Coordinates of C-alpha atoms and ligand atoms in Angstrom, one line a residue:
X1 CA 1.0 30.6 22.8
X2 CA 1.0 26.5 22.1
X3 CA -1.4 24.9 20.4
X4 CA -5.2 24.4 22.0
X5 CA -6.3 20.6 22.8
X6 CA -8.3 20.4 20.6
X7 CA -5.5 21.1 17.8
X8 CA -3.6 17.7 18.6
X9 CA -4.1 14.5 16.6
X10 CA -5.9 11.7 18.9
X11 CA -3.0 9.8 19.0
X12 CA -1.0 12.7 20.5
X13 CA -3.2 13.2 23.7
X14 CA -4.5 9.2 23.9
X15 CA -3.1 6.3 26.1
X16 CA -2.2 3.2 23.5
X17 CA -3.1 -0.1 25.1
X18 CA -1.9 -3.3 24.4
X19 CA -3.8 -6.7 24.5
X20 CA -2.1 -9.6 23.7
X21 CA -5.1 -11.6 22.1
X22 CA -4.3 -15.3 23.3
X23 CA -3.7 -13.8 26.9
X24 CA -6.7 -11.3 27.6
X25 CA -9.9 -13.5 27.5
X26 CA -11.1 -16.4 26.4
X27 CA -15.0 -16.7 24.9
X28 CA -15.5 -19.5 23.7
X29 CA -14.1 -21.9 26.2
X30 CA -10.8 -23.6 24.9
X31 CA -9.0 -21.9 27.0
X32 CA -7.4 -19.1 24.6
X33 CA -8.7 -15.8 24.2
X34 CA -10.6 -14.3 21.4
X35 CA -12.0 -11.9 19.8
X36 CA -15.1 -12.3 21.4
X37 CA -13.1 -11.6 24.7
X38 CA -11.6 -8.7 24.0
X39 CA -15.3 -7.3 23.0
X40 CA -16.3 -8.4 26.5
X41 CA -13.7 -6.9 28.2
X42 CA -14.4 -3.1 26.3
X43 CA -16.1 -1.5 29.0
X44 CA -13.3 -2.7 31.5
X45 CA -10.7 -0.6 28.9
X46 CA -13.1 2.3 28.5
X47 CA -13.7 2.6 32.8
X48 CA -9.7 2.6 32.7
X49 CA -9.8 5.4 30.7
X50 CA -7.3 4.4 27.6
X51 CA -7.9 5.5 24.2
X52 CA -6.8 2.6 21.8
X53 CA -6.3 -0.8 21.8
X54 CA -3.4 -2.3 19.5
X55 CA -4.1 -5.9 19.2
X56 CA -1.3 -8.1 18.5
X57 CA -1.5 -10.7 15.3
X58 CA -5.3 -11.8 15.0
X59 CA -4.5 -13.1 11.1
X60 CA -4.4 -17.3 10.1
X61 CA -0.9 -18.5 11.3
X62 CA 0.0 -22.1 12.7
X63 CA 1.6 -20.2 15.5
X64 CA 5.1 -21.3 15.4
X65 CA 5.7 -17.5 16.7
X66 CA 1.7 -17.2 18.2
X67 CA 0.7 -14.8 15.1
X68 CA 3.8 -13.3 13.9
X69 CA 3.9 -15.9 11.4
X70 CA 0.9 -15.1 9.1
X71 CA -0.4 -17.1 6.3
X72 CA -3.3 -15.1 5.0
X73 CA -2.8 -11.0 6.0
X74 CA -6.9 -10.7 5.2
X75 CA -7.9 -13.6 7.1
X76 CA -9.5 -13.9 10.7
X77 CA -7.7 -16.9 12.8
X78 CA -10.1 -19.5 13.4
X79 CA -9.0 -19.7 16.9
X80 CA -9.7 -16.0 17.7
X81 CA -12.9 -15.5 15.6
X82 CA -14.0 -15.0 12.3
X83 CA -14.1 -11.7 10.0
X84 CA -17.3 -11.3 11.4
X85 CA -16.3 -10.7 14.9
X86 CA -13.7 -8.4 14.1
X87 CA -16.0 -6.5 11.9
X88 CA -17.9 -6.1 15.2
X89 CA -15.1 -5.4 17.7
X90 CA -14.0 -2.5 15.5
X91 CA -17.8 -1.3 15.7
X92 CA -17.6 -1.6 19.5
X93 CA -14.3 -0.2 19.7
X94 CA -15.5 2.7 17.7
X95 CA -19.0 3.2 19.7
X96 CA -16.8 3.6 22.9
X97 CA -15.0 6.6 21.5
X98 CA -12.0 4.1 21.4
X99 CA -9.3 3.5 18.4
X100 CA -8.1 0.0 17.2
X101 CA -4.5 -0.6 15.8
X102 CA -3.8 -3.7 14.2
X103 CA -0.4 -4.8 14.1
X104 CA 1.4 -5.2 10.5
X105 CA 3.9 -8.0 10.0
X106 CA 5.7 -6.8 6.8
X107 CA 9.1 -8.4 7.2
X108 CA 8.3 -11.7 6.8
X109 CA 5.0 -14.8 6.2
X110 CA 4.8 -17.9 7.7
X111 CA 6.9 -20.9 5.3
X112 CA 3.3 -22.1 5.0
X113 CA 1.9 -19.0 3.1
X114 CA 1.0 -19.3 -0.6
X115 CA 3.6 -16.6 -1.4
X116 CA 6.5 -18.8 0.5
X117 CA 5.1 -22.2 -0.7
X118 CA 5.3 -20.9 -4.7
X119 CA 8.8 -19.4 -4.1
X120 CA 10.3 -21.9 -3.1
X121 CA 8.7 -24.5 -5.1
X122 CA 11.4 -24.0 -7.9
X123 CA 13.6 -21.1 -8.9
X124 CA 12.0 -20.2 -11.7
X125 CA 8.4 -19.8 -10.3
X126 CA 7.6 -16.1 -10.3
X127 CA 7.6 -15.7 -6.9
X128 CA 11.0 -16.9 -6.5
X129 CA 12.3 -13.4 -5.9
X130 CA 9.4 -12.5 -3.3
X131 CA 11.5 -13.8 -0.4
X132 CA 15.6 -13.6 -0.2
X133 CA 17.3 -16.6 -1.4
X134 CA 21.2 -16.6 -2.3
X135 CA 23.2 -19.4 -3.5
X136 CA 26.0 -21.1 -0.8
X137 CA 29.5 -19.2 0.0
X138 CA 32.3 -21.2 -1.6
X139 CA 32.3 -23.6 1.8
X140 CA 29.2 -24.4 0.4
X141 CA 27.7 -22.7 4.1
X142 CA 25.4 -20.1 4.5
X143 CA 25.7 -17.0 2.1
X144 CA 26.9 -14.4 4.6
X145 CA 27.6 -14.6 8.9
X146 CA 23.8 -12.8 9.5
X147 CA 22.4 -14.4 12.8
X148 CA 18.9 -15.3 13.4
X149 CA 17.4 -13.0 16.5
X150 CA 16.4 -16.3 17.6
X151 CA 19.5 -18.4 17.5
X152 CA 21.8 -19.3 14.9
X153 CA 22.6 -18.5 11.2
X154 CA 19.9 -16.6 9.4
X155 CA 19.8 -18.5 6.5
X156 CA 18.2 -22.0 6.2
X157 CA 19.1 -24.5 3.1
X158 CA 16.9 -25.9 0.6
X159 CA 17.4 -28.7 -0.5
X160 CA 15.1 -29.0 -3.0
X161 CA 15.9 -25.4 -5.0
X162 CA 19.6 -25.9 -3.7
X163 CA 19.5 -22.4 -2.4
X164 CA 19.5 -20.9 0.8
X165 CA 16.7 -18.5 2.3
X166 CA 17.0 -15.9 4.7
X167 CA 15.0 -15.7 8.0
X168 CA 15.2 -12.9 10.7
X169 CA 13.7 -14.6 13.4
X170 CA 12.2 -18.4 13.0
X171 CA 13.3 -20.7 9.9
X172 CA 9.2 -20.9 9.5
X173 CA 9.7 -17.1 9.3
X174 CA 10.6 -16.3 5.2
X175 CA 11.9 -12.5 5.4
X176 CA 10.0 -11.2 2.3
X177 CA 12.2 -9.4 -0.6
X178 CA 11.2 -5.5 -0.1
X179 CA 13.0 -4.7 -2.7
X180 CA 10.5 -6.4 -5.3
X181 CA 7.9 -3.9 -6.4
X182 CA 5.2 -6.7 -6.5
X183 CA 6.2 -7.2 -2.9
X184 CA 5.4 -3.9 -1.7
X185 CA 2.1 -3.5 -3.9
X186 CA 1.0 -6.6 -2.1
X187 CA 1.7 -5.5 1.6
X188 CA 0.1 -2.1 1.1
X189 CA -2.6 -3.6 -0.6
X190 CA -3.3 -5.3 2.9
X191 CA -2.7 -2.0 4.4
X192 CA -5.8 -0.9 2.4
X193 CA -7.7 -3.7 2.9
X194 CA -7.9 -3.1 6.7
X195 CA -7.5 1.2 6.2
X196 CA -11.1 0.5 4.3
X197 CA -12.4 -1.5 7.0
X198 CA -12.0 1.7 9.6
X199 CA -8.8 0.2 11.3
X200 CA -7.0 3.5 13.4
X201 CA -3.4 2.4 12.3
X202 CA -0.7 -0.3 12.5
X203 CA 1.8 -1.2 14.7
X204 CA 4.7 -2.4 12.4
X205 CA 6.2 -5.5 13.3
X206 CA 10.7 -4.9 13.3
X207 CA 10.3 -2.0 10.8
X208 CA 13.7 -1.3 11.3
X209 CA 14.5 -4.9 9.6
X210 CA 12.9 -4.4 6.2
X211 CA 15.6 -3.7 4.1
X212 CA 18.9 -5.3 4.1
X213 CA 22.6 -4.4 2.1
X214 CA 22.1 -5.5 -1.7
X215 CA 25.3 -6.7 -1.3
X216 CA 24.7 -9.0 1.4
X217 CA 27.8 -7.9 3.0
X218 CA 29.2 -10.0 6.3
X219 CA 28.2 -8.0 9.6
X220 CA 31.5 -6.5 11.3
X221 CA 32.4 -9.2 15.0
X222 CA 30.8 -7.4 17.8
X223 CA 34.3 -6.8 19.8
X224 CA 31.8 -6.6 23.3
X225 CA 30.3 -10.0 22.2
X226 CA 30.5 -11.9 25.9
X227 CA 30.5 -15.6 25.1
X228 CA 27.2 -17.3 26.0
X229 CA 25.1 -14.2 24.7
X230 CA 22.4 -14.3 22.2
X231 CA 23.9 -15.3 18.9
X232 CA 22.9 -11.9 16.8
X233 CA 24.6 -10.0 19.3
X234 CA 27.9 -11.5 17.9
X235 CA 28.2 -8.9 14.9
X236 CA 27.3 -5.7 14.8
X237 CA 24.6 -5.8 12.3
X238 CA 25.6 -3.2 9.9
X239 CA 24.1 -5.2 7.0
X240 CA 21.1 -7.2 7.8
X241 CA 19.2 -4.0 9.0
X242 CA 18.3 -0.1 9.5
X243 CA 19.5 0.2 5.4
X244 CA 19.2 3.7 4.3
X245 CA 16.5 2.0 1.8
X246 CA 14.2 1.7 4.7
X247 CA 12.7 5.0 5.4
X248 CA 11.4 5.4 1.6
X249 CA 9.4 1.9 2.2
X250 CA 8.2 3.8 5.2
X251 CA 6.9 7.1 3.1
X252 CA 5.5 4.6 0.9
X253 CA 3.2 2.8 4.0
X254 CA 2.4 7.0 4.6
X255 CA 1.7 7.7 1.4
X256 CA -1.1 4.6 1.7
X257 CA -2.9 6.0 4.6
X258 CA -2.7 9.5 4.7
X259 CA -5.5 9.8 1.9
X260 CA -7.5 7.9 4.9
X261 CA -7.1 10.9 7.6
X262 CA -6.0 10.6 11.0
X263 CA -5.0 7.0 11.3
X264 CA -1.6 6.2 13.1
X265 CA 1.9 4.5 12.2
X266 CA 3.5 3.2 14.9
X267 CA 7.5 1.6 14.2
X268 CA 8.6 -1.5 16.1
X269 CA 12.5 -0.2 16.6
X270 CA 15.0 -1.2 18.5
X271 CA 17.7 1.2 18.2
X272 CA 20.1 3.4 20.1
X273 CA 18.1 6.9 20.6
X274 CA 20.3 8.3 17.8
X275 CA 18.8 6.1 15.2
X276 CA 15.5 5.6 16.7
X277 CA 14.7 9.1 15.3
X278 CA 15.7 8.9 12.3
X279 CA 12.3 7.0 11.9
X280 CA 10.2 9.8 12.1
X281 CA 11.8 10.4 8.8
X282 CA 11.3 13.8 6.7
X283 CA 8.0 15.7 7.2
X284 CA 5.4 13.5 6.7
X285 CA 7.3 10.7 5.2
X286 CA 7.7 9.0 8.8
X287 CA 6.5 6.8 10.8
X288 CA 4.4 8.8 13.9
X289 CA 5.8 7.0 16.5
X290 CA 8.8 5.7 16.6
X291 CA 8.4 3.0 19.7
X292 CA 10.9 4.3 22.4
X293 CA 11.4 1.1 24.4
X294 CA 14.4 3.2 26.5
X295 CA 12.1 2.7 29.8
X296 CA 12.5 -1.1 29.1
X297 CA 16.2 -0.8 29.2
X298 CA 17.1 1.8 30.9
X299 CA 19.2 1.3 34.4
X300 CA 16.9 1.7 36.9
X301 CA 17.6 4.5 39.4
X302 CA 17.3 8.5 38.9
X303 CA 20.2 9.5 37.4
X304 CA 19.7 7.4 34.4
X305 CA 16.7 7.5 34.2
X306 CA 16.8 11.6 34.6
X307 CA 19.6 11.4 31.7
X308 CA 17.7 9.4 29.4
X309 CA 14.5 11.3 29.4
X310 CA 16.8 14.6 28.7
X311 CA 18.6 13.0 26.3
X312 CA 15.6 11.3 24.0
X313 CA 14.1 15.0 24.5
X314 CA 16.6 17.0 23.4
X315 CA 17.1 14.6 20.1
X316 CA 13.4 14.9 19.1
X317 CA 13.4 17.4 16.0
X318 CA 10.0 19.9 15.9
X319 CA 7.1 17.8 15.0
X320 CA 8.5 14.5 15.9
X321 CA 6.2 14.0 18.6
X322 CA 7.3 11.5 22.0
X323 CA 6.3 8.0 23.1
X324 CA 7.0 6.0 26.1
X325 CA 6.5 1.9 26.7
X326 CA 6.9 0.4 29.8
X327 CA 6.5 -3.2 28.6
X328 CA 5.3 -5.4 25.7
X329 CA 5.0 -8.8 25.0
X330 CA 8.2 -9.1 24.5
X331 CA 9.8 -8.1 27.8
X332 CA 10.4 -9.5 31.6
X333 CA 7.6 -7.7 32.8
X334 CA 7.9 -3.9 34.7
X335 CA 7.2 -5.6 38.1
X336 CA 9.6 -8.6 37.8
X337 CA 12.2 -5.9 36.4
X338 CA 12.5 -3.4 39.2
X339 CA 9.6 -4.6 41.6
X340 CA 6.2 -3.4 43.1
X341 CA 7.1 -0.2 44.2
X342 CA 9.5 1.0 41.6
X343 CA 6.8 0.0 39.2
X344 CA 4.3 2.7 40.7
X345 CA 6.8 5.1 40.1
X346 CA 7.3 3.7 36.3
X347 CA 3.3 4.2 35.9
X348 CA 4.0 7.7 37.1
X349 CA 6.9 8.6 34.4
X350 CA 4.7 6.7 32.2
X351 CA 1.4 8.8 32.2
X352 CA 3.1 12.5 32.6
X353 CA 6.4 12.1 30.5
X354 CA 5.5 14.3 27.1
X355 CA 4.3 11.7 24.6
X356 CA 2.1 9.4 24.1
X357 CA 2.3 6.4 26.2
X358 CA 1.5 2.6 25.8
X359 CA 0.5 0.6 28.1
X360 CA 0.8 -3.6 28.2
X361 CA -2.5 -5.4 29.4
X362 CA -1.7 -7.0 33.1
X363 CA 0.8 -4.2 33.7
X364 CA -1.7 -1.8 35.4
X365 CA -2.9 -4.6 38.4
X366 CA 0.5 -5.1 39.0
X367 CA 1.2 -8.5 37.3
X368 CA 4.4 -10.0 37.4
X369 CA 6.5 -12.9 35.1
X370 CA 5.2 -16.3 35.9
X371 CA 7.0 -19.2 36.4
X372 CA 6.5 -21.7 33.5
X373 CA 7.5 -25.4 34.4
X374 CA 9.4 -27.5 31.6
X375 CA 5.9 -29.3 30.4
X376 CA 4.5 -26.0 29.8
X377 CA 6.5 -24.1 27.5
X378 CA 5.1 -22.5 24.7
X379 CA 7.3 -20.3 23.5
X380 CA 9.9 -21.5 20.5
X381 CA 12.6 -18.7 21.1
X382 CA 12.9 -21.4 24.5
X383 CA 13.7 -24.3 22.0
X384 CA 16.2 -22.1 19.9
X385 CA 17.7 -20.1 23.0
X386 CA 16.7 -21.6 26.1
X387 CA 16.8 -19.2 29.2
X388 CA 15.0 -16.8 26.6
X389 CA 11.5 -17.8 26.7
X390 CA 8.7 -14.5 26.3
X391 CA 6.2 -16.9 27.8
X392 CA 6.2 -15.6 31.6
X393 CA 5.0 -12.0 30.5
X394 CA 2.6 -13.6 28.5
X395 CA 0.1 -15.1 30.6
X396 CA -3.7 -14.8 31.0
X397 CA -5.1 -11.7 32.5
X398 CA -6.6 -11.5 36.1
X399 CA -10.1 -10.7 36.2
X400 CA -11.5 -12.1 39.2
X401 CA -10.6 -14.6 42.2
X402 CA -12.7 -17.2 40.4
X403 CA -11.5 -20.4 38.8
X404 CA -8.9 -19.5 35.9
X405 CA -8.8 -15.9 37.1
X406 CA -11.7 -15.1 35.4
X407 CA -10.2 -15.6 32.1
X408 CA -11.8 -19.0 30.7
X409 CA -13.7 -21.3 31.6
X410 CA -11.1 -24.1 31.1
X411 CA -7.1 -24.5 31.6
X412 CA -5.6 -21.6 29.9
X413 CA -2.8 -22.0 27.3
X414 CA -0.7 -20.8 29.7
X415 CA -0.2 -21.4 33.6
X416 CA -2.2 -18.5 35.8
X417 CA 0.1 -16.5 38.1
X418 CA -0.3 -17.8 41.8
X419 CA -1.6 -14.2 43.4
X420 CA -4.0 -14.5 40.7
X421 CA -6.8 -14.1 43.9
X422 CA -5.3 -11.0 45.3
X423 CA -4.0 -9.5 42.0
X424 CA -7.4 -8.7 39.6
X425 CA -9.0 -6.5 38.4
X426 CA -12.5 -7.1 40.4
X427 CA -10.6 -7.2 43.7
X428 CA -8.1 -4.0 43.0
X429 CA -11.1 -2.0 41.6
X430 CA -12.1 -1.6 45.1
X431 CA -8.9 -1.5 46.7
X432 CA -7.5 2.3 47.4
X433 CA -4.1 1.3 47.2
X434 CA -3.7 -0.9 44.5
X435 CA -1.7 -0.8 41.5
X436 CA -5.2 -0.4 39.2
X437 CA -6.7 2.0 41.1
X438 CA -3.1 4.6 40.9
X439 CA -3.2 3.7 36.8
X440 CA -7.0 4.8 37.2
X441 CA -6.4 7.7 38.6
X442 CA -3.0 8.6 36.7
X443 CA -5.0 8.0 33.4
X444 CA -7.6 10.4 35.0
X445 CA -5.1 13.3 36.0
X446 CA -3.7 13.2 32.2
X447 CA -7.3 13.5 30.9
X448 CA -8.0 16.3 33.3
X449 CA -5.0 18.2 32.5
X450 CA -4.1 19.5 29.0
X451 CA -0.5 19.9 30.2
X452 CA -0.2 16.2 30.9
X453 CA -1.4 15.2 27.4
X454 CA 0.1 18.1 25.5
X455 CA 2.3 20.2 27.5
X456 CA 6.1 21.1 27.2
X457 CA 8.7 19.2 28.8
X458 CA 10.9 21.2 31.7
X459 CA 13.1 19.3 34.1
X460 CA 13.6 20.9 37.2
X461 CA 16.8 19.1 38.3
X462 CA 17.8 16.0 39.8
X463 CA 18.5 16.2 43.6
X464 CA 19.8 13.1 45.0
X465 CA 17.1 10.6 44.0
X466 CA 14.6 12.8 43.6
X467 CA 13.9 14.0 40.0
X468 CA 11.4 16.8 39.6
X469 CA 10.3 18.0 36.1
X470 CA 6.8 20.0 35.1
X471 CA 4.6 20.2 31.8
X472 CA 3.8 23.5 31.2
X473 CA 0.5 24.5 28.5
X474 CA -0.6 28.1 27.8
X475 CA 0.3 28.9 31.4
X476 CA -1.3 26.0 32.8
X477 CA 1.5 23.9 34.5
X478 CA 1.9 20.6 36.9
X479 CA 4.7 19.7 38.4
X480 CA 6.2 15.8 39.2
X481 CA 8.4 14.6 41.8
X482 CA 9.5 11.0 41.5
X483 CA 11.8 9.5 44.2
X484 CA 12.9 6.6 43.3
X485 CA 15.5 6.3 46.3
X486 CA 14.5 4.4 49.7
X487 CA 15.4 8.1 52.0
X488 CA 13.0 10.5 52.1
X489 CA 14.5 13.5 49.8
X490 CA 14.3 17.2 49.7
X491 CA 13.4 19.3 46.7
X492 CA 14.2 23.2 47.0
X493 CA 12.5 25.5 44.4
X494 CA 13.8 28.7 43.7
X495 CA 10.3 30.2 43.6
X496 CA 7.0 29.2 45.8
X497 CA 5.3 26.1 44.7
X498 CA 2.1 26.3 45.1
X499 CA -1.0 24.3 44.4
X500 CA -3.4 21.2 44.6
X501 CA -1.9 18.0 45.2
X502 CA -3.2 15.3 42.7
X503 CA -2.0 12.4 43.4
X504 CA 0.5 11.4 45.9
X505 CA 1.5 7.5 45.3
X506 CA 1.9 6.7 49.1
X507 CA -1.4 7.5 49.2
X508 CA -0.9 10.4 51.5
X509 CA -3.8 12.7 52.4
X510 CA -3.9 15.3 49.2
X511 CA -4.5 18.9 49.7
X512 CA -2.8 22.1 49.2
X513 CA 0.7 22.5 48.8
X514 CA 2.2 26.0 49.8
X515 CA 5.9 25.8 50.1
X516 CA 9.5 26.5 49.1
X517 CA 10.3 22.8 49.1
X518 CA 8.7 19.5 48.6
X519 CA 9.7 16.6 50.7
X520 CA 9.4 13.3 49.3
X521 CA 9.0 9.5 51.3
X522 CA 11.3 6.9 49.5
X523 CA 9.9 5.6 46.8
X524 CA 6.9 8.1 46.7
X525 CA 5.7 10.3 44.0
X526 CA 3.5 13.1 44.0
X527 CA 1.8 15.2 40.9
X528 CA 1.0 18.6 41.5
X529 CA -1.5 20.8 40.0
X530 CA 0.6 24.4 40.3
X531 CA -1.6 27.8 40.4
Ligands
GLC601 C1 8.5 -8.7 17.0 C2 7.4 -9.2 17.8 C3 7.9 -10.5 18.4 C4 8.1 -11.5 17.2 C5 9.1 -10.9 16.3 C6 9.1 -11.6 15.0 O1 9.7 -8.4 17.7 O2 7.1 -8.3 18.8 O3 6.9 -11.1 19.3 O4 8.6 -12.7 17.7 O5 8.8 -9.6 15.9 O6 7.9 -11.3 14.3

C-alpha cells in the first residue's frame, strides 16, 4: 500500500512556476514589471492550475546581474514595489491557495552592499574576512587559476587594500566568506526574516558554489577544453566548488526552517546526476529538491532521453523525492532548443515524470528566444562572453495582441517577440490546439490523477522512438506514450491495455482504448487513464 494524497507534502504533488519579475508584467508604466503585476496576473496562474510561484530576485540591487546582485537582502526594490506590496502579493498568493518561494542569493552581494563596501575599505575593518580576499601568487597575478562563470579570472585586484577578491560570476559580484560564522548568522537571519513573513521557501541561488578548498588549491586543465569555449570550462573545478563543507551549510539553512513547518528548499545545482544527489544530503539535513536541469541538457531524441530518466531514477535514494525543469531564466528557451512540436512532447514528460515539476513563465504559450539587436542588449554575461547573452529567454510575457503584448503600457526593457499577436495567452486560451490550452489540460490530468502527482515510476520499454512508461498509485495506474520520432510507431503490451484516453497531443478524438497495442503519429503523445 503507498502512501494516500493527502500524506504528501504540497511541494511533492504541486506544479512550481517561475516568473521572472522584470519580464511578467509591468504596473506601473515604465515599462518593467512589478510586483503589482505579478498580483494582477494571479488569477491567470491560479486558472492554469500551478501551485507556487518562485519569483526571481525582488531585493535593492543596481542590477548589474538584474537582482542577483543584492544590496539589502530585507529590502523591496524600488523598481518592483515596496515592502508593502510584497506584504500583499504573499496575502494574495496565499488567498488563492497558492505558495510563494523567494529565491536566496547566498553566495555572493552586490560590491555596493554595506557588508562589501566595509570589507574592503581596509584590511583590518571587521568585515574584512566576510568576503574571500587572498594576497597575489609570486607573479604578483591572481591567487589561484579559478575562472569567473562569466569570463575570465575569478579574482579581481584591489588596489587600494592590495589584495585580491574572489568573484564567481560578475567582479560587482563579492562571493561572501561561508566559512565565517558571522556570515552564516547573517544569511539565515534573512532566511528568518522572510520564514516570519509566511514566505513557502527559497530557491537557492548556485548552492553548489558556497564553499570552496581552504587551500585555494589550482583547479586540474580540463583535457576536453575545446578552444573558444567558456573560460570556467578550462579546469575542472575541483576546488572552487561542491566542497564536502557544503552540505553542513545546507543542514544549517534546514535546521532554520524546519521549526516553521512545511516550507520548501529548493538547490540551484548544476552537476552531473551522481553529484546532484548528494544534495538531498542525510535525512533531513538536505535540501528538498535538488533542481534536475537534465531535461535542459539532455540530447534530444528517445533513447536519451529514455536513459536519462532511468538513470536519475534509479540514483534517487528512498525519500529523496524527484524534480524536473524544462527551462529557466537562464537557458535558450524549450521551443528554440528542440522546436514547437518536440516542445509539446517536453510539456508531456514534464507534467507526468514522478516529481515535482517547474515550469518557466512564457514556456506554456509556446514562446520562443527573441532576437535582441546590438542596441538592445541588456544582459552583461554578453559584454564578458559575447555569443552568451540570457537576454532572448528573457523577454516580456504575451498577454494579449494589444500594444506591448499586453505587458506595459510603454516600451518594455526588452524587445517583444514578433508572433507576439498570435502567441498570448488571451488568444491561445480560446484556441483548442494551442500550446496553453495542452499545459491547461496536462496540469488538469495531474490534478485529477493521484498517480500523476504521486505515483511510482515504471517504464514500459523503449520501442523505436516511442517510449512508454506508467505511474502506478494504490492500484490506480496511467499509462504514457511519447513519440518523439517523425514515423508513426507501434507499441505492443504484453497484457490488454485498456482504458480512457486523456489527452492525446495531436488532438485526436479521445475515447476508449481497448487494445494489445497502441499506435502512435510522429511526434504525438497520448496519456491514458488504465482500468
Ligand atoms: C544563478 C542565476 C543566474 C545568475 C547567477 C549568479 O545561476 O540563475 O541568473 O546570473 O546565479 O547569481
Amino acid at each position: 500500500m503507498q502512501k494516500e494524497l493527502e500524506e504528501y507534502r504540497w511541494w511533492q504533488k504541486g506544479i512550481i512556476y517561475q516568473v521572472y519579475p522584470r519580464s511578467f508584467k509591468d504596473a506601473s508604466g515604465d515599462g518593467t514589471g512589478d510586483l503589482q503585476g505579478i498580483m494582477q496576473k494571479l488569477d491567470y496562474l491560479a486558472w492554469l492550475g500551478v501551485d507556487a510561484v518562485w519569483v526571481s530576485p525582488i531585493y535593492p540591487s543596481p542590477m548589474d546581474d538584474f537582482g542577483y546582485d543584492i544590496t539589502d537582502y530585507t529590502g523591496i526594490e524600488p523598481l518592483f514595489g515596496s515592502m508593502q506590496d510584497f506584504d500583499e502579493l504573499l496575502h494574495l498568493i496565499h488567498q488563492k491557495g497558492m505558495k510563494l518561494i523567494l529565491d536566496l542569493v547566498p553566495n555572493h552581494t552586490s560590491y555596493l552592499h554595506p557588508w562589501f563596501k566595509e570589507s574592503r575599505s581596509s584590511r583590518d575593518n571587521p568585515r574584512r574576512d566576510w568576503y574571500i580576499w587572498r594576497d597575489p601568487a609570486p607573479d604578483g597575478g591572481p591567487p589561484n587559476n579559478w575562472q569567473s562563470v562569466f569570463g575570465g579570472s575569478g579574482w579581481e585586484w584591489d588596489e587600494e587594500t592590495g589584495q585580491y577578491y574572489y568573484h564567481a560570476f560578475l567582479k560587482e559580484q563579492p562571493d561572501l566568506n561561508w566559512r565565517n560564522p558571522d556570515v552564516k548568522k547573517a544569511m539565515f537571519d534573512v532566511m528568518r526574516f522572510w520564514l516570519e513573513k509566511g514566505v513557502d521557501g527559497f530557491r537557492v541561488d548556485v548552492i553548489w558554489h558556497l564553499m570552496k578548498d581552504h587551500l585555494f588549491r589550482d583547479n586540474p586543465p580540463n583535457p576536453d577544453y575545446i578552444e573558444g569555449e567558456p573560460d570556467i570550462k578550462r579546469y575542472l573545478n575541483a576546488y572552487s566548488e561542491d566542497q564536502p563543507g557544503v552540505h553542513d551549510i545546507i543542514a544549517g539553512m534546514r535546521k532554520v526552517m524546519d521549526p516553521y513547518g512545511e516550507r520548501l528548499l529548493i538547490g540551484e545545482i548544476y552537476l552531473p546526476i551522481g553529484r546532484l544527489v548528494t544534495y538531498y544530503g542525510k535525512e533531513g539535513a538536505g535540501v528538498h529538491l535538488p533542481f534536475n536541469f537534465q531535461l535542459i541538457q539532455v540530447a534530444w531524441d528517445a533513447e536519451s532521453i529514455y536513459a536519462l530518466v532511468n538513470e536519475y531514477e534509479g540514483s534517487l535514494l528512498p525519500g529523496n523525492w524527484p524534480n524536473w525543469v524544462l527551462g529557466n531564466h537562464d537557458k535558450d528557451r524549450v521551443l528554440s532548443r528542440i522546436g514547437e512540436q518536440q516542445a509539446r512532447l517536453a510539456a508531456v514528460l514534464l507534467l507526468t515524470l514522478r516529481g515535482t515539476p517547474t515550469m518557466y513563465y512564457g514556456d506554456e504559450i509556446g514562446m520562443h528566444d527573441v532576437h535582441i539587436p546590438p542596441e538592445r542588449i541588456q544582459d552583461p554575461k554578453e559584454l564578458t562572453m559575447p555569443g552568451y547573452s540570457r537576454d532572448p529567454q528573457r523577454t516580456p510575457m504575451q498577454w494579449s495582441n494589444a500594444a506591448y503584448a499586453g505587458f506595459s503600457e510603454t516600451e518594455p526593457w526588452l524587445p517583444l517577440a514578433d508572433d507576439y499577436q498570435a502567441r498570448n495567452v488571451e488568444t491561445e486560451k480560446e484556441a483548442a490546439g494551442s500550446m496553453l490550452s495542452l499545459y491547461k489540460r496536462l496540469i488538469e490530468v495531474r490534478k485529477q490523477e493521484p498517480a500523476l502527482q504521486v505515483g511510482d515510476f515504471i517504464p514500459l520499454g523503449l520501442q523505436g522512438q516511442l517510449m512508454v512508461f506508467k505511474r502506478i498509485h494504490n492500484g490506480a495506474g496511467v499509462l504514457v506514450a511519447i513519440n518523439f520520432g517523425k514515423e508513426k510507431a507501434v507499441y505492443q503490451s504484453e497484457t490488454k491495455l485498456q482504458g480512457e484516453i486523456l489527452i492525446s497531443v495531436s488532438g485526436k478524438p479521445e475515447g476508449r482504448l481497448v487494445a494489445d497495442s497502441i499506435s502512435i503519429e510522429g511526434e504525438d503523445a497520448v496519456v491514458v487513464r488504465l482500468d
